[in-house]
């Protein structure tokens, strides 16, 4: 076990009921998981969860952004690896069989050539120990056209060689969309929530967004939309034919150890027009 891997392992602890947390400086870090749903007919089925860090400082919750702002550039890769390993450890507490785990790889944290690939290999080497199959994991890469494409290509190849799924996060937020699709050739793209909310503010949102989704899907890539907070946004995502849906309207993030209800959700419950039509039928 090398020094950095030992540092990550030594920073993760278990509480009295087995839930794991990490310590970094004066922050206590815990895992949260937000359900991701797949439309199936008139129902939404929970098929995955997205992991995120929940930070506390002196007993008070702070936002993830506020926590990350305190991390020195030289520590970003370590903290990225620490949070990722914490989420892998706590994933078993979700308690739902067969759901995939989505988690981030912040490519901007790659401060030295080869370090991120080394971190990935170390993580992959722990999966058997944690009882996780690579096919259940989706690595979301946060990248831009300014990043080192050669190192990114090596990282993606390493992920695929290990049997991990590859996704592009914050898709559509820059002018490099086509470049990234061609370079990474992901299994899935995550449409940025803020961009999607903006699109939904226009009357022609369904038609415009539907074109984008079709172009991506025609290349063999699945589409996930995050940040669905209103019935209108859900309607647009469904009409566009998105593969996966996520947002506070459907389910909020829950802490590791909370009860995750994996029962199907009726789409008409969230859409007033569909609910009214159903009521009128009776």
PDB file of C-alpha atoms in Angstrom:
ATOM      1  CA  UNK A   1       0.000   0.000   0.000  1.00  0.00           C
ATOM      2  CA  UNK A   2       1.611   3.281  -1.058  1.00  0.00           C
ATOM      3  CA  UNK A   3       1.585   6.481   0.983  1.00  0.00           C
ATOM      4  CA  UNK A   4      -1.376   8.141  -0.734  1.00  0.00           C
ATOM      5  CA  UNK A   5      -3.556   5.050  -0.597  1.00  0.00           C
ATOM      6  CA  UNK A   6      -2.655   4.693   3.088  1.00  0.00           C
ATOM      7  CA  UNK A   7      -3.635   8.323   3.675  1.00  0.00           C
ATOM      8  CA  UNK A   8      -7.066   7.748   2.134  1.00  0.00           C
ATOM      9  CA  UNK A   9      -7.618   4.566   4.142  1.00  0.00           C
ATOM     10  CA  UNK A  10      -6.476   6.212   7.373  1.00  0.00           C
ATOM     11  CA  UNK A  11      -8.898   9.121   6.908  1.00  0.00           C
ATOM     12  CA  UNK A  12     -12.036   6.935   6.746  1.00  0.00           C
ATOM     13  CA  UNK A  13     -13.765   5.780   9.934  1.00  0.00           C
ATOM     14  CA  UNK A  14     -16.976   3.975  10.910  1.00  0.00           C
ATOM     15  CA  UNK A  15     -19.500   5.180  13.467  1.00  0.00           C
ATOM     16  CA  UNK A  16     -21.274   2.997  16.015  1.00  0.00           C
ATOM     17  CA  UNK A  17     -23.754   1.596  13.462  1.00  0.00           C
ATOM     18  CA  UNK A  18     -21.214   1.037  10.693  1.00  0.00           C
ATOM     19  CA  UNK A  19     -21.836   4.125   8.565  1.00  0.00           C
ATOM     20  CA  UNK A  20     -18.535   5.466   7.310  1.00  0.00           C
ATOM     21  CA  UNK A  21     -17.282   9.036   7.308  1.00  0.00           C
ATOM     22  CA  UNK A  22     -14.033  10.777   6.455  1.00  0.00           C
ATOM     23  CA  UNK A  23     -12.012  13.474   8.167  1.00  0.00           C
ATOM     24  CA  UNK A  24     -10.163  16.162   6.241  1.00  0.00           C
ATOM     25  CA  UNK A  25      -8.692  19.056   8.195  1.00  0.00           C
ATOM     26  CA  UNK A  26     -11.587  20.257  10.417  1.00  0.00           C
ATOM     27  CA  UNK A  27     -14.313  18.832   8.180  1.00  0.00           C
ATOM     28  CA  UNK A  28     -16.277  15.632   8.698  1.00  0.00           C
ATOM     29  CA  UNK A  29     -17.432  14.196   5.378  1.00  0.00           C
ATOM     30  CA  UNK A  30     -20.378  11.871   4.785  1.00  0.00           C
ATOM     31  CA  UNK A  31     -21.986  10.345   1.708  1.00  0.00           C
ATOM     32  CA  UNK A  32     -25.345  11.220   0.207  1.00  0.00           C
ATOM     33  CA  UNK A  33     -27.021   9.446  -2.703  1.00  0.00           C
ATOM     34  CA  UNK A  34     -29.690  10.867  -5.017  1.00  0.00           C
ATOM     35  CA  UNK A  35     -31.869   8.351  -6.901  1.00  0.00           C
ATOM     36  CA  UNK A  36     -31.823   8.274 -10.714  1.00  0.00           C
ATOM     37  CA  UNK A  37     -34.867   6.974 -12.574  1.00  0.00           C
ATOM     38  CA  UNK A  38     -35.559   5.299 -15.899  1.00  0.00           C
ATOM     39  CA  UNK A  39     -38.929   5.850 -17.630  1.00  0.00           C
ATOM     40  CA  UNK A  40     -40.715   2.573 -18.326  1.00  0.00           C
ATOM     41  CA  UNK A  41     -44.137   3.119 -19.792  1.00  0.00           C
ATOM     42  CA  UNK A  42     -46.176   5.104 -17.282  1.00  0.00           C
ATOM     43  CA  UNK A  43     -43.737   4.450 -14.465  1.00  0.00           C
ATOM     44  CA  UNK A  44     -40.320   5.621 -13.307  1.00  0.00           C
ATOM     45  CA  UNK A  45     -38.005   2.952 -11.929  1.00  0.00           C
ATOM     46  CA  UNK A  46     -35.015   3.665  -9.685  1.00  0.00           C
ATOM     47  CA  UNK A  47     -31.980   2.252 -11.497  1.00  0.00           C
ATOM     48  CA  UNK A  48     -29.047   4.199 -10.048  1.00  0.00           C
ATOM     49  CA  UNK A  49     -27.887   6.676  -7.421  1.00  0.00           C
ATOM     50  CA  UNK A  50     -25.471   9.570  -7.690  1.00  0.00           C
ATOM     51  CA  UNK A  51     -23.006   9.979  -4.836  1.00  0.00           C
ATOM     52  CA  UNK A  52     -22.121  13.378  -3.394  1.00  0.00           C
ATOM     53  CA  UNK A  53     -20.254  14.592  -0.334  1.00  0.00           C
ATOM     54  CA  UNK A  54     -21.979  16.149   2.668  1.00  0.00           C
ATOM     55  CA  UNK A  55     -19.583  18.267   4.717  1.00  0.00           C
ATOM     56  CA  UNK A  56     -19.833  19.352   8.345  1.00  0.00           C
ATOM     57  CA  UNK A  57     -17.594  21.789  10.179  1.00  0.00           C
ATOM     58  CA  UNK A  58     -17.754  22.141  13.956  1.00  0.00           C
ATOM     59  CA  UNK A  59     -21.112  20.403  13.906  1.00  0.00           C
ATOM     60  CA  UNK A  60     -22.642  22.644  11.244  1.00  0.00           C
ATOM     61  CA  UNK A  61     -23.449  21.581   7.689  1.00  0.00           C
ATOM     62  CA  UNK A  62     -21.661  23.465   4.910  1.00  0.00           C
ATOM     63  CA  UNK A  63     -22.210  23.207   1.172  1.00  0.00           C
ATOM     64  CA  UNK A  64     -19.968  20.983  -0.904  1.00  0.00           C
ATOM     65  CA  UNK A  65     -18.829  24.062  -2.837  1.00  0.00           C
ATOM     66  CA  UNK A  66     -17.834  25.828   0.381  1.00  0.00           C
ATOM     67  CA  UNK A  67     -15.871  22.776   1.511  1.00  0.00           C
ATOM     68  CA  UNK A  68     -14.091  22.364  -1.829  1.00  0.00           C
ATOM     69  CA  UNK A  69     -13.146  26.056  -1.808  1.00  0.00           C
ATOM     70  CA  UNK A  70     -11.016  25.367   1.262  1.00  0.00           C
ATOM     71  CA  UNK A  71      -9.050  22.581  -0.436  1.00  0.00           C
ATOM     72  CA  UNK A  72      -5.600  23.638  -1.635  1.00  0.00           C
ATOM     73  CA  UNK A  73      -4.818  22.864  -5.303  1.00  0.00           C
ATOM     74  CA  UNK A  74      -2.120  20.394  -4.275  1.00  0.00           C
ATOM     75  CA  UNK A  75      -4.724  18.468  -2.224  1.00  0.00           C
ATOM     76  CA  UNK A  76      -7.548  18.356  -4.779  1.00  0.00           C
ATOM     77  CA  UNK A  77      -6.664  14.972  -6.230  1.00  0.00           C
ATOM     78  CA  UNK A  78      -6.326  13.461  -2.749  1.00  0.00           C
ATOM     79  CA  UNK A  79      -9.691  14.880  -1.621  1.00  0.00           C
ATOM     80  CA  UNK A  80     -11.308  13.735  -4.873  1.00  0.00           C
ATOM     81  CA  UNK A  81     -10.010  10.197  -4.217  1.00  0.00           C
ATOM     82  CA  UNK A  82     -11.007  10.350  -0.543  1.00  0.00           C
ATOM     83  CA  UNK A  83     -14.614  11.304  -1.314  1.00  0.00           C
ATOM     84  CA  UNK A  84     -14.848   8.687  -4.059  1.00  0.00           C
ATOM     85  CA  UNK A  85     -13.588   5.913  -1.765  1.00  0.00           C
ATOM     86  CA  UNK A  86     -15.953   7.048   0.984  1.00  0.00           C
ATOM     87  CA  UNK A  87     -18.908   6.749  -1.417  1.00  0.00           C
ATOM     88  CA  UNK A  88     -17.794   3.268  -2.489  1.00  0.00           C
ATOM     89  CA  UNK A  89     -17.577   2.186   1.151  1.00  0.00           C
ATOM     90  CA  UNK A  90     -21.054   3.532   1.974  1.00  0.00           C
ATOM     91  CA  UNK A  91     -22.774   2.316  -1.183  1.00  0.00           C
ATOM     92  CA  UNK A  92     -23.830  -0.916   0.536  1.00  0.00           C
ATOM     93  CA  UNK A  93     -25.955   1.180   2.925  1.00  0.00           C
ATOM     94  CA  UNK A  94     -28.223   2.249   0.058  1.00  0.00           C
ATOM     95  CA  UNK A  95     -29.733  -1.194   0.464  1.00  0.00           C
ATOM     96  CA  UNK A  96     -31.275  -1.529  -3.000  1.00  0.00           C
ATOM     97  CA  UNK A  97     -30.200  -4.463  -5.125  1.00  0.00           C
ATOM     98  CA  UNK A  98     -28.957  -3.866  -8.653  1.00  0.00           C
ATOM     99  CA  UNK A  99     -28.825  -0.062  -8.730  1.00  0.00           C
ATOM    100  CA  UNK A 100     -25.752   1.505 -10.304  1.00  0.00           C
ATOM    101  CA  UNK A 101     -23.511   3.997  -8.557  1.00  0.00           C
ATOM    102  CA  UNK A 102     -22.580   7.252 -10.318  1.00  0.00           C
ATOM    103  CA  UNK A 103     -19.594   9.208  -8.985  1.00  0.00           C
ATOM    104  CA  UNK A 104     -17.324  11.975 -10.223  1.00  0.00           C
ATOM    105  CA  UNK A 105     -13.769  12.097 -11.503  1.00  0.00           C
ATOM    106  CA  UNK A 106     -12.704  15.749 -11.478  1.00  0.00           C
ATOM    107  CA  UNK A 107     -10.173  15.805 -14.302  1.00  0.00           C
ATOM    108  CA  UNK A 108      -9.049  19.309 -13.313  1.00  0.00           C
ATOM    109  CA  UNK A 109      -7.615  17.769 -10.130  1.00  0.00           C
ATOM    110  CA  UNK A 110      -5.016  15.890 -12.195  1.00  0.00           C
ATOM    111  CA  UNK A 111      -2.067  17.971 -11.057  1.00  0.00           C
ATOM    112  CA  UNK A 112       0.686  15.567 -12.185  1.00  0.00           C
ATOM    113  CA  UNK A 113       0.903  13.224 -15.165  1.00  0.00           C
ATOM    114  CA  UNK A 114      -0.197   9.737 -14.276  1.00  0.00           C
ATOM    115  CA  UNK A 115      -1.481  10.447 -10.766  1.00  0.00           C
ATOM    116  CA  UNK A 116      -5.160  10.249 -11.668  1.00  0.00           C
ATOM    117  CA  UNK A 117      -4.612   7.006 -13.570  1.00  0.00           C
ATOM    118  CA  UNK A 118      -2.782   5.652 -10.521  1.00  0.00           C
ATOM    119  CA  UNK A 119      -5.692   6.680  -8.276  1.00  0.00           C
ATOM    120  CA  UNK A 120      -8.102   4.936 -10.653  1.00  0.00           C
ATOM    121  CA  UNK A 121      -6.069   1.728 -10.548  1.00  0.00           C
ATOM    122  CA  UNK A 122      -5.937   1.826  -6.765  1.00  0.00           C
ATOM    123  CA  UNK A 123      -9.715   2.268  -6.615  1.00  0.00           C
ATOM    124  CA  UNK A 124     -10.263  -0.610  -9.058  1.00  0.00           C
ATOM    125  CA  UNK A 125      -8.022  -2.787  -6.912  1.00  0.00           C
ATOM    126  CA  UNK A 126     -10.365  -2.314  -3.942  1.00  0.00           C
ATOM    127  CA  UNK A 127     -13.624  -3.271  -5.674  1.00  0.00           C
ATOM    128  CA  UNK A 128     -13.447  -6.991  -4.868  1.00  0.00           C
ATOM    129  CA  UNK A 129     -12.743  -6.172  -1.244  1.00  0.00           C
ATOM    130  CA  UNK A 130     -15.834  -3.926  -1.175  1.00  0.00           C
ATOM    131  CA  UNK A 131     -17.998  -6.480  -2.968  1.00  0.00           C
ATOM    132  CA  UNK A 132     -18.568  -4.208  -5.979  1.00  0.00           C
ATOM    133  CA  UNK A 133     -18.679  -5.296  -9.599  1.00  0.00           C
ATOM    134  CA  UNK A 134     -17.203  -2.732 -12.060  1.00  0.00           C
ATOM    135  CA  UNK A 135     -20.295  -2.970 -14.285  1.00  0.00           C
ATOM    136  CA  UNK A 136     -22.353  -1.376 -11.504  1.00  0.00           C
ATOM    137  CA  UNK A 137     -20.153   1.741 -11.452  1.00  0.00           C
ATOM    138  CA  UNK A 138     -20.443   4.800 -13.696  1.00  0.00           C
ATOM    139  CA  UNK A 139     -17.491   7.205 -13.658  1.00  0.00           C
ATOM    140  CA  UNK A 140     -18.576  10.740 -14.516  1.00  0.00           C
ATOM    141  CA  UNK A 141     -15.708  12.780 -15.914  1.00  0.00           C
ATOM    142  CA  UNK A 142     -15.800  16.563 -15.552  1.00  0.00           C
ATOM    143  CA  UNK A 143     -13.668  17.898 -18.410  1.00  0.00           C
ATOM    144  CA  UNK A 144     -13.349  20.784 -20.873  1.00  0.00           C
ATOM    145  CA  UNK A 145     -11.551  21.342 -24.170  1.00  0.00           C
ATOM    146  CA  UNK A 146      -8.716  23.049 -22.282  1.00  0.00           C
ATOM    147  CA  UNK A 147      -7.779  19.787 -20.559  1.00  0.00           C
ATOM    148  CA  UNK A 148      -4.981  17.482 -21.671  1.00  0.00           C
ATOM    149  CA  UNK A 149      -6.662  15.263 -24.262  1.00  0.00           C
ATOM    150  CA  UNK A 150      -3.853  12.694 -24.270  1.00  0.00           C
ATOM    151  CA  UNK A 151      -4.065  12.083 -20.518  1.00  0.00           C
ATOM    152  CA  UNK A 152      -7.864  12.081 -20.712  1.00  0.00           C
ATOM    153  CA  UNK A 153      -7.724   9.407 -23.405  1.00  0.00           C
ATOM    154  CA  UNK A 154      -5.463   7.256 -21.215  1.00  0.00           C
ATOM    155  CA  UNK A 155      -7.843   7.677 -18.268  1.00  0.00           C
ATOM    156  CA  UNK A 156     -10.876   6.671 -20.332  1.00  0.00           C
ATOM    157  CA  UNK A 157      -9.059   3.638 -21.726  1.00  0.00           C
ATOM    158  CA  UNK A 158      -8.138   2.615 -18.183  1.00  0.00           C
ATOM    159  CA  UNK A 159     -11.772   2.907 -17.083  1.00  0.00           C
ATOM    160  CA  UNK A 160     -12.971   0.788 -19.979  1.00  0.00           C
ATOM    161  CA  UNK A 161     -10.251  -1.815 -19.441  1.00  0.00           C
ATOM    162  CA  UNK A 162     -11.473  -2.164 -15.862  1.00  0.00           C
ATOM    163  CA  UNK A 163     -15.065  -2.679 -16.969  1.00  0.00           C
ATOM    164  CA  UNK A 164     -16.281   0.672 -15.608  1.00  0.00           C
ATOM    165  CA  UNK A 165     -18.959   2.767 -17.276  1.00  0.00           C
ATOM    166  CA  UNK A 166     -17.894   6.189 -18.611  1.00  0.00           C
ATOM    167  CA  UNK A 167     -20.074   9.305 -18.542  1.00  0.00           C
ATOM    168  CA  UNK A 168     -19.551  12.969 -19.395  1.00  0.00           C
ATOM    169  CA  UNK A 169     -20.764  15.366 -16.699  1.00  0.00           C
ATOM    170  CA  UNK A 170     -22.159  18.893 -17.265  1.00  0.00           C
ATOM    171  CA  UNK A 171     -22.793  18.098 -20.914  1.00  0.00           C
ATOM    172  CA  UNK A 172     -23.770  21.006 -23.147  1.00  0.00           C
ATOM    173  CA  UNK A 173     -22.316  23.828 -21.064  1.00  0.00           C
ATOM    174  CA  UNK A 174     -19.474  24.717 -23.450  1.00  0.00           C
ATOM    175  CA  UNK A 175     -18.601  24.924 -27.121  1.00  0.00           C
ATOM    176  CA  UNK A 176     -16.669  21.668 -26.925  1.00  0.00           C
ATOM    177  CA  UNK A 177     -19.607  19.265 -26.901  1.00  0.00           C
ATOM    178  CA  UNK A 178     -18.865  17.521 -30.192  1.00  0.00           C
ATOM    179  CA  UNK A 179     -15.129  17.390 -29.453  1.00  0.00           C
ATOM    180  CA  UNK A 180     -15.721  15.702 -26.101  1.00  0.00           C
ATOM    181  CA  UNK A 181     -18.193  13.200 -27.544  1.00  0.00           C
ATOM    182  CA  UNK A 182     -15.704  12.151 -30.205  1.00  0.00           C
ATOM    183  CA  UNK A 183     -12.772  11.984 -27.779  1.00  0.00           C
ATOM    184  CA  UNK A 184     -14.388  10.208 -24.837  1.00  0.00           C
ATOM    185  CA  UNK A 185     -17.095   8.211 -26.659  1.00  0.00           C
ATOM    186  CA  UNK A 186     -19.018   7.876 -23.391  1.00  0.00           C
ATOM    187  CA  UNK A 187     -21.732   5.431 -22.493  1.00  0.00           C
ATOM    188  CA  UNK A 188     -23.821   8.311 -21.171  1.00  0.00           C
ATOM    189  CA  UNK A 189     -23.917  12.105 -20.952  1.00  0.00           C
ATOM    190  CA  UNK A 190     -25.357  14.113 -18.071  1.00  0.00           C
ATOM    191  CA  UNK A 191     -27.151  17.242 -19.296  1.00  0.00           C
ATOM    192  CA  UNK A 192     -26.353  20.171 -17.022  1.00  0.00           C
ATOM    193  CA  UNK A 193     -29.291  21.063 -14.789  1.00  0.00           C
ATOM    194  CA  UNK A 194     -28.917  24.829 -15.121  1.00  0.00           C
ATOM    195  CA  UNK A 195     -28.782  24.567 -18.915  1.00  0.00           C
ATOM    196  CA  UNK A 196     -31.843  22.330 -18.939  1.00  0.00           C
ATOM    197  CA  UNK A 197     -33.793  24.740 -16.710  1.00  0.00           C
ATOM    198  CA  UNK A 198     -32.921  27.576 -19.103  1.00  0.00           C
ATOM    199  CA  UNK A 199     -34.074  25.564 -22.104  1.00  0.00           C
ATOM    200  CA  UNK A 200     -37.354  24.793 -20.376  1.00  0.00           C
ATOM    201  CA  UNK A 201     -38.081  28.511 -20.009  1.00  0.00           C
ATOM    202  CA  UNK A 202     -38.629  28.765 -23.776  1.00  0.00           C
ATOM    203  CA  UNK A 203     -41.918  27.769 -25.460  1.00  0.00           C
ATOM    204  CA  UNK A 204     -40.095  25.633 -28.016  1.00  0.00           C
ATOM    205  CA  UNK A 205     -38.088  23.821 -25.339  1.00  0.00           C
ATOM    206  CA  UNK A 206     -39.429  20.379 -26.161  1.00  0.00           C
ATOM    207  CA  UNK A 207     -38.571  20.614 -29.839  1.00  0.00           C
ATOM    208  CA  UNK A 208     -35.123  22.139 -29.288  1.00  0.00           C
ATOM    209  CA  UNK A 209     -34.125  19.764 -26.529  1.00  0.00           C
ATOM    210  CA  UNK A 210     -35.540  16.796 -28.381  1.00  0.00           C
ATOM    211  CA  UNK A 211     -33.192  17.489 -31.291  1.00  0.00           C
ATOM    212  CA  UNK A 212     -30.173  17.556 -28.977  1.00  0.00           C
ATOM    213  CA  UNK A 213     -31.205  14.296 -27.320  1.00  0.00           C
ATOM    214  CA  UNK A 214     -31.772  12.603 -30.695  1.00  0.00           C
ATOM    215  CA  UNK A 215     -28.344  13.625 -31.993  1.00  0.00           C
ATOM    216  CA  UNK A 216     -26.630  12.202 -28.916  1.00  0.00           C
ATOM    217  CA  UNK A 217     -28.674   8.998 -28.872  1.00  0.00           C
ATOM    218  CA  UNK A 218     -28.069   8.431 -32.576  1.00  0.00           C
ATOM    219  CA  UNK A 219     -24.364   8.113 -31.723  1.00  0.00           C
ATOM    220  CA  UNK A 220     -25.158   5.290 -29.302  1.00  0.00           C
ATOM    221  CA  UNK A 221     -24.936   7.398 -26.133  1.00  0.00           C
ATOM    222  CA  UNK A 222     -27.608   7.490 -23.432  1.00  0.00           C
ATOM    223  CA  UNK A 223     -28.852  10.797 -22.002  1.00  0.00           C
ATOM    224  CA  UNK A 224     -29.418  11.650 -18.337  1.00  0.00           C
ATOM    225  CA  UNK A 225     -31.074  14.928 -17.330  1.00  0.00           C
ATOM    226  CA  UNK A 226     -30.363  16.299 -13.873  1.00  0.00           C
ATOM    227  CA  UNK A 227     -32.041  19.042 -11.876  1.00  0.00           C
ATOM    228  CA  UNK A 228     -35.653  18.193 -12.711  1.00  0.00           C
ATOM    229  CA  UNK A 229     -37.514  20.377 -10.215  1.00  0.00           C
ATOM    230  CA  UNK A 230     -40.865  21.155 -11.852  1.00  0.00           C
ATOM    231  CA  UNK A 231     -43.602  19.240 -13.716  1.00  0.00           C
ATOM    232  CA  UNK A 232     -42.803  21.297 -16.814  1.00  0.00           C
ATOM    233  CA  UNK A 233     -39.170  20.129 -16.764  1.00  0.00           C
ATOM    234  CA  UNK A 234     -40.227  16.511 -16.313  1.00  0.00           C
ATOM    235  CA  UNK A 235     -42.624  16.817 -19.224  1.00  0.00           C
ATOM    236  CA  UNK A 236     -39.931  18.246 -21.508  1.00  0.00           C
ATOM    237  CA  UNK A 237     -37.465  15.496 -20.539  1.00  0.00           C
ATOM    238  CA  UNK A 238     -40.030  12.780 -21.186  1.00  0.00           C
ATOM    239  CA  UNK A 239     -41.123  14.236 -24.513  1.00  0.00           C
ATOM    240  CA  UNK A 240     -37.493  14.431 -25.605  1.00  0.00           C
ATOM    241  CA  UNK A 241     -37.051  10.732 -24.899  1.00  0.00           C
ATOM    242  CA  UNK A 242     -34.327  11.036 -22.241  1.00  0.00           C
ATOM    243  CA  UNK A 243     -33.053   7.708 -20.940  1.00  0.00           C
ATOM    244  CA  UNK A 244     -32.544   8.668 -17.295  1.00  0.00           C
ATOM    245  CA  UNK A 245     -34.074  11.343 -15.061  1.00  0.00           C
ATOM    246  CA  UNK A 246     -32.918  12.928 -11.813  1.00  0.00           C
ATOM    247  CA  UNK A 247     -34.025  15.842  -9.684  1.00  0.00           C
ATOM    248  CA  UNK A 248     -35.683  17.078  -6.514  1.00  0.00           C
ATOM    249  CA  UNK A 249     -39.160  16.695  -8.016  1.00  0.00           C
ATOM    250  CA  UNK A 250     -38.602  12.933  -8.158  1.00  0.00           C
ATOM    251  CA  UNK A 251     -36.371  12.307  -5.133  1.00  0.00           C
ATOM    252  CA  UNK A 252     -33.986  14.327  -3.013  1.00  0.00           C
ATOM    253  CA  UNK A 253     -30.519  13.161  -1.954  1.00  0.00           C
ATOM    254  CA  UNK A 254     -30.518  10.938   1.122  1.00  0.00           C
ATOM    255  CA  UNK A 255     -27.712  10.231   3.545  1.00  0.00           C
ATOM    256  CA  UNK A 256     -26.096   6.814   3.588  1.00  0.00           C
ATOM    257  CA  UNK A 257     -28.130   4.609   5.898  1.00  0.00           C
ATOM    258  CA  UNK A 258     -31.467   6.303   5.155  1.00  0.00           C
ATOM    259  CA  UNK A 259     -34.360   4.297   3.720  1.00  0.00           C
ATOM    260  CA  UNK A 260     -34.365   4.270  -0.088  1.00  0.00           C
ATOM    261  CA  UNK A 261     -37.773   3.361  -1.507  1.00  0.00           C
ATOM    262  CA  UNK A 262     -37.126   1.518  -4.753  1.00  0.00           C
ATOM    263  CA  UNK A 263     -40.800   1.139  -5.633  1.00  0.00           C
ATOM    264  CA  UNK A 264     -41.966   2.501  -9.018  1.00  0.00           C
ATOM    265  CA  UNK A 265     -43.222   6.085  -9.294  1.00  0.00           C
ATOM    266  CA  UNK A 266     -46.316   6.872 -11.357  1.00  0.00           C
ATOM    267  CA  UNK A 267     -45.492   9.583 -13.884  1.00  0.00           C
ATOM    268  CA  UNK A 268     -49.026  10.978 -13.708  1.00  0.00           C
ATOM    269  CA  UNK A 269     -48.426  11.778 -10.025  1.00  0.00           C
ATOM    270  CA  UNK A 270     -45.980  14.511 -11.083  1.00  0.00           C
ATOM    271  CA  UNK A 271     -47.802  15.851 -14.163  1.00  0.00           C
ATOM    272  CA  UNK A 272     -51.010  17.791 -13.468  1.00  0.00           C
ATOM    273  CA  UNK A 273     -52.297  17.356 -17.036  1.00  0.00           C
ATOM    274  CA  UNK A 274     -51.844  13.574 -16.910  1.00  0.00           C
ATOM    275  CA  UNK A 275     -53.416  13.382 -13.453  1.00  0.00           C
ATOM    276  CA  UNK A 276     -56.451  15.411 -14.542  1.00  0.00           C
ATOM    277  CA  UNK A 277     -56.925  13.250 -17.628  1.00  0.00           C
ATOM    278  CA  UNK A 278     -56.799  10.120 -15.464  1.00  0.00           C
ATOM    279  CA  UNK A 279     -59.345  11.526 -13.032  1.00  0.00           C
ATOM    280  CA  UNK A 280     -61.699  12.522 -15.854  1.00  0.00           C
ATOM    281  CA  UNK A 281     -61.562   8.975 -17.217  1.00  0.00           C
ATOM    282  CA  UNK A 282     -63.247   7.827 -14.052  1.00  0.00           C
TER     283      UNK A 282
END
